[in-house]
């Protein structure tokens, strides 16, 4: 058999040279070795704890991502502008606390700065010298539109030229996702640069988005459009809704989730229009804040049920009132239990909420959650109705404990003007 290597191994010197050449060619040393990844570990006793740095205590945190979501027509962008205007002038937030003065960055993929956003900032009383719109991106000899999905690194460089950035608004935040906004992993990866931007500049990042259609009645956090990551990754999720009852409407702004503070409560607000001073014929919308409200987001944003029931032409609202008076006659109850009992009795939660607001029922936050109880200073007519209801219950109870002797039953007379339950 002929050895193919005979021609190069005819002498010991040639054989050695051949072996070295082959070895040098195939040796790992001839190729650059990539460094191995090294995980850094930090012992907890080396970390100095610090409190949350709040821009608005309980609502907007510096260095964190927050999301504002709601149905169309609730003025989410106008509301975000109202908060930004407050920051720009060091004004008061809806709860009366004062904001530190800071600069604001805003990117909008839906509204024009010239004819929509700047007029809204003016209507809100903002210091326009503190408001900065994110515009196009210069890339070599080309100019293109800013894309929050890929341009956050470039934004970091531009933002370094602005003093004291306190708030970044991304409207809509779904545009920060270059991939599939319904895939959890892609959304988390896409939003991470925004989180890092907020951490680096120590500013709050507020993304604006919508509720998904056809999700009424679900938990507000589950209604945030797209992947669940839009609700899971932000530390705080804020929600808006327009509640219509008895031909009147009101708007609610509340917390749907918070991993770093209280996760309930909110404020009423109205969406108004006015002419901008110095610009005849230019009108813009603005927010007028109202009273604070208590309760969970699902509770606050529940739509009322105005349907009528057939029994003696009593409305669903009146039936719900009777239900609550009977349920709370012996003392306070956990709101979650009231909701379970109400739905079991056939009452919609929106109608029960309306009944609560119409009655002297108070909400109290306890260790295990919100409790409802009848106020001690009930109006006389409500107290009289409740007393009559108690009398009716006692009367029926007495009948049930008597022997079945008809002449004894005939001597008992039921109290008049009682509520049928």
mmCIF file of C-alpha atoms in Angstrom, residues 277-417:
data_model
loop_
_atom_site.group_PDB
_atom_site.id
_atom_site.type_symbol
_atom_site.label_atom_id
_atom_site.label_comp_id
_atom_site.label_asym_id
_atom_site.label_seq_id
_atom_site.Cartn_x
_atom_site.Cartn_y
_atom_site.Cartn_z
ATOM 1 C CA UNK A 277 -53.886 83.351 25.513
ATOM 2 C CA UNK A 278 -52.333 85.377 22.713
ATOM 3 C CA UNK A 279 -53.452 82.942 20.004
ATOM 4 C CA UNK A 280 -57.007 83.856 18.932
ATOM 5 C CA UNK A 281 -58.913 80.879 17.612
ATOM 6 C CA UNK A 282 -56.421 78.331 18.989
ATOM 7 C CA UNK A 283 -58.173 76.001 21.428
ATOM 8 C CA UNK A 284 -56.657 73.134 23.354
ATOM 9 C CA UNK A 285 -57.609 70.617 26.013
ATOM 10 C CA UNK A 286 -56.393 70.572 29.617
ATOM 11 C CA UNK A 287 -56.988 68.621 32.821
ATOM 12 C CA UNK A 288 -58.896 69.944 35.809
ATOM 13 C CA UNK A 289 -58.313 67.744 38.867
ATOM 14 C CA UNK A 290 -61.120 66.839 41.257
ATOM 15 C CA UNK A 291 -61.543 64.952 44.526
ATOM 16 C CA UNK A 292 -59.507 61.961 45.631
ATOM 17 C CA UNK A 293 -61.233 58.562 45.537
ATOM 18 C CA UNK A 294 -60.610 55.365 47.466
ATOM 19 C CA UNK A 295 -60.607 51.748 46.451
ATOM 20 C CA UNK A 296 -58.948 49.327 44.064
ATOM 21 C CA UNK A 297 -58.640 50.065 40.347
ATOM 22 C CA UNK A 298 -61.194 47.378 39.496
ATOM 23 C CA UNK A 299 -63.551 48.874 42.034
ATOM 24 C CA UNK A 300 -63.067 52.466 40.858
ATOM 25 C CA UNK A 301 -63.236 51.733 37.140
ATOM 26 C CA UNK A 302 -66.249 49.412 37.270
ATOM 27 C CA UNK A 303 -69.005 50.408 34.877
ATOM 28 C CA UNK A 304 -72.416 50.847 36.539
ATOM 29 C CA UNK A 305 -75.352 48.679 35.603
ATOM 30 C CA UNK A 306 -78.447 50.839 35.000
ATOM 31 C CA UNK A 307 -80.804 48.060 33.934
ATOM 32 C CA UNK A 308 -84.217 47.943 35.566
ATOM 33 C CA UNK A 309 -85.579 44.845 37.308
ATOM 34 C CA UNK A 310 -89.218 43.799 37.164
ATOM 35 C CA UNK A 311 -90.149 43.338 40.848
ATOM 36 C CA UNK A 312 -92.481 46.206 41.780
ATOM 37 C CA UNK A 313 -90.623 48.425 39.300
ATOM 38 C CA UNK A 314 -87.697 48.655 41.707
ATOM 39 C CA UNK A 315 -84.444 49.536 39.973
ATOM 40 C CA UNK A 316 -81.279 47.487 40.235
ATOM 41 C CA UNK A 317 -79.861 50.370 42.234
ATOM 42 C CA UNK A 318 -82.606 50.230 44.885
ATOM 43 C CA UNK A 319 -82.224 46.471 45.182
ATOM 44 C CA UNK A 320 -78.492 46.900 45.644
ATOM 45 C CA UNK A 321 -79.101 49.484 48.375
ATOM 46 C CA UNK A 322 -81.356 47.058 50.235
ATOM 47 C CA UNK A 323 -78.756 44.336 49.800
ATOM 48 C CA UNK A 324 -75.978 46.476 51.316
ATOM 49 C CA UNK A 325 -78.079 47.668 54.249
ATOM 50 C CA UNK A 326 -78.932 44.079 55.121
ATOM 51 C CA UNK A 327 -75.364 42.861 54.622
ATOM 52 C CA UNK A 328 -73.752 45.573 56.750
ATOM 53 C CA UNK A 329 -76.353 45.756 59.512
ATOM 54 C CA UNK A 330 -74.132 43.904 61.993
ATOM 55 C CA UNK A 331 -70.873 45.709 61.248
ATOM 56 C CA UNK A 332 -68.123 46.161 58.689
ATOM 57 C CA UNK A 333 -67.210 43.557 56.067
ATOM 58 C CA UNK A 334 -64.214 43.013 53.813
ATOM 59 C CA UNK A 335 -64.866 44.527 50.388
ATOM 60 C CA UNK A 336 -63.716 41.356 48.629
ATOM 61 C CA UNK A 337 -66.304 39.338 50.557
ATOM 62 C CA UNK A 338 -69.007 41.902 49.744
ATOM 63 C CA UNK A 339 -68.173 41.541 46.050
ATOM 64 C CA UNK A 340 -68.456 37.757 46.250
ATOM 65 C CA UNK A 341 -71.804 37.983 48.079
ATOM 66 C CA UNK A 342 -73.099 40.645 45.689
ATOM 67 C CA UNK A 343 -72.335 38.648 42.563
ATOM 68 C CA UNK A 344 -73.817 35.554 44.212
ATOM 69 C CA UNK A 345 -77.020 37.521 44.834
ATOM 70 C CA UNK A 346 -77.172 38.606 41.192
ATOM 71 C CA UNK A 347 -76.000 42.216 41.604
ATOM 72 C CA UNK A 348 -73.446 43.691 39.224
ATOM 73 C CA UNK A 349 -70.435 45.178 40.990
ATOM 74 C CA UNK A 350 -70.883 48.506 39.204
ATOM 75 C CA UNK A 351 -74.419 48.806 40.576
ATOM 76 C CA UNK A 352 -73.241 47.886 44.083
ATOM 77 C CA UNK A 353 -70.638 50.652 43.841
ATOM 78 C CA UNK A 354 -73.334 53.125 42.897
ATOM 79 C CA UNK A 355 -75.464 51.934 45.805
ATOM 80 C CA UNK A 356 -72.548 52.405 48.195
ATOM 81 C CA UNK A 357 -72.027 55.970 46.963
ATOM 82 C CA UNK A 358 -75.726 56.686 47.445
ATOM 83 C CA UNK A 359 -75.728 55.373 51.016
ATOM 84 C CA UNK A 360 -73.822 56.549 54.095
ATOM 85 C CA UNK A 361 -71.260 53.758 53.731
ATOM 86 C CA UNK A 362 -67.605 54.394 54.482
ATOM 87 C CA UNK A 363 -64.484 52.601 53.247
ATOM 88 C CA UNK A 364 -61.631 51.862 55.628
ATOM 89 C CA UNK A 365 -58.232 50.378 54.782
ATOM 90 C CA UNK A 366 -57.365 47.557 57.192
ATOM 91 C CA UNK A 367 -54.482 45.082 57.314
ATOM 92 C CA UNK A 368 -56.390 42.529 55.244
ATOM 93 C CA UNK A 369 -57.787 45.063 52.738
ATOM 94 C CA UNK A 370 -60.633 47.561 52.320
ATOM 95 C CA UNK A 371 -63.677 47.250 54.585
ATOM 96 C CA UNK A 372 -67.127 48.795 54.151
ATOM 97 C CA UNK A 373 -69.288 49.859 57.059
ATOM 98 C CA UNK A 374 -72.397 51.909 57.666
ATOM 99 C CA UNK A 375 -71.704 55.400 58.944
ATOM 100 C CA UNK A 376 -72.716 56.099 62.524
ATOM 101 C CA UNK A 377 -74.431 59.367 61.534
ATOM 102 C CA UNK A 378 -76.885 57.952 59.020
ATOM 103 C CA UNK A 379 -79.719 60.226 57.825
ATOM 104 C CA UNK A 380 -82.956 59.692 59.761
ATOM 105 C CA UNK A 381 -84.808 58.214 56.807
ATOM 106 C CA UNK A 382 -82.072 55.643 56.190
ATOM 107 C CA UNK A 383 -81.904 54.774 59.888
ATOM 108 C CA UNK A 384 -85.687 54.422 59.984
ATOM 109 C CA UNK A 385 -85.625 52.125 56.966
ATOM 110 C CA UNK A 386 -82.910 50.009 58.540
ATOM 111 C CA UNK A 387 -84.808 49.826 61.846
ATOM 112 C CA UNK A 388 -87.911 48.700 59.947
ATOM 113 C CA UNK A 389 -85.881 46.050 58.204
ATOM 114 C CA UNK A 390 -84.549 44.796 61.553
ATOM 115 C CA UNK A 391 -88.096 44.705 62.917
ATOM 116 C CA UNK A 392 -89.235 42.666 59.946
ATOM 117 C CA UNK A 393 -86.397 40.194 60.448
ATOM 118 C CA UNK A 394 -87.199 39.889 64.153
ATOM 119 C CA UNK A 395 -90.888 39.420 63.369
ATOM 120 C CA UNK A 396 -90.202 36.577 60.926
ATOM 121 C CA UNK A 397 -87.782 35.038 63.417
ATOM 122 C CA UNK A 398 -90.449 35.109 66.130
ATOM 123 C CA UNK A 399 -92.948 33.375 63.853
ATOM 124 C CA UNK A 400 -90.454 30.639 63.105
ATOM 125 C CA UNK A 401 -89.921 29.900 66.812
ATOM 126 C CA UNK A 402 -93.623 29.742 67.819
ATOM 127 C CA UNK A 403 -95.466 26.429 68.089
ATOM 128 C CA UNK A 404 -97.749 25.727 65.178
ATOM 129 C CA UNK A 405 -100.894 26.990 66.966
ATOM 130 C CA UNK A 406 -102.971 29.208 64.730
ATOM 131 C CA UNK A 407 -104.700 31.228 67.496
ATOM 132 C CA UNK A 408 -101.272 32.340 68.791
ATOM 133 C CA UNK A 409 -100.194 33.365 65.304
ATOM 134 C CA UNK A 410 -103.329 35.464 64.879
ATOM 135 C CA UNK A 411 -102.360 37.578 67.920
ATOM 136 C CA UNK A 412 -99.113 38.708 66.233
ATOM 137 C CA UNK A 413 -99.227 41.719 63.976
ATOM 138 C CA UNK A 414 -96.383 42.510 61.599
ATOM 139 C CA UNK A 415 -94.884 46.003 61.775
ATOM 140 C CA UNK A 416 -96.008 48.380 59.053
ATOM 141 C CA UNK A 417 -93.879 50.083 56.388
#
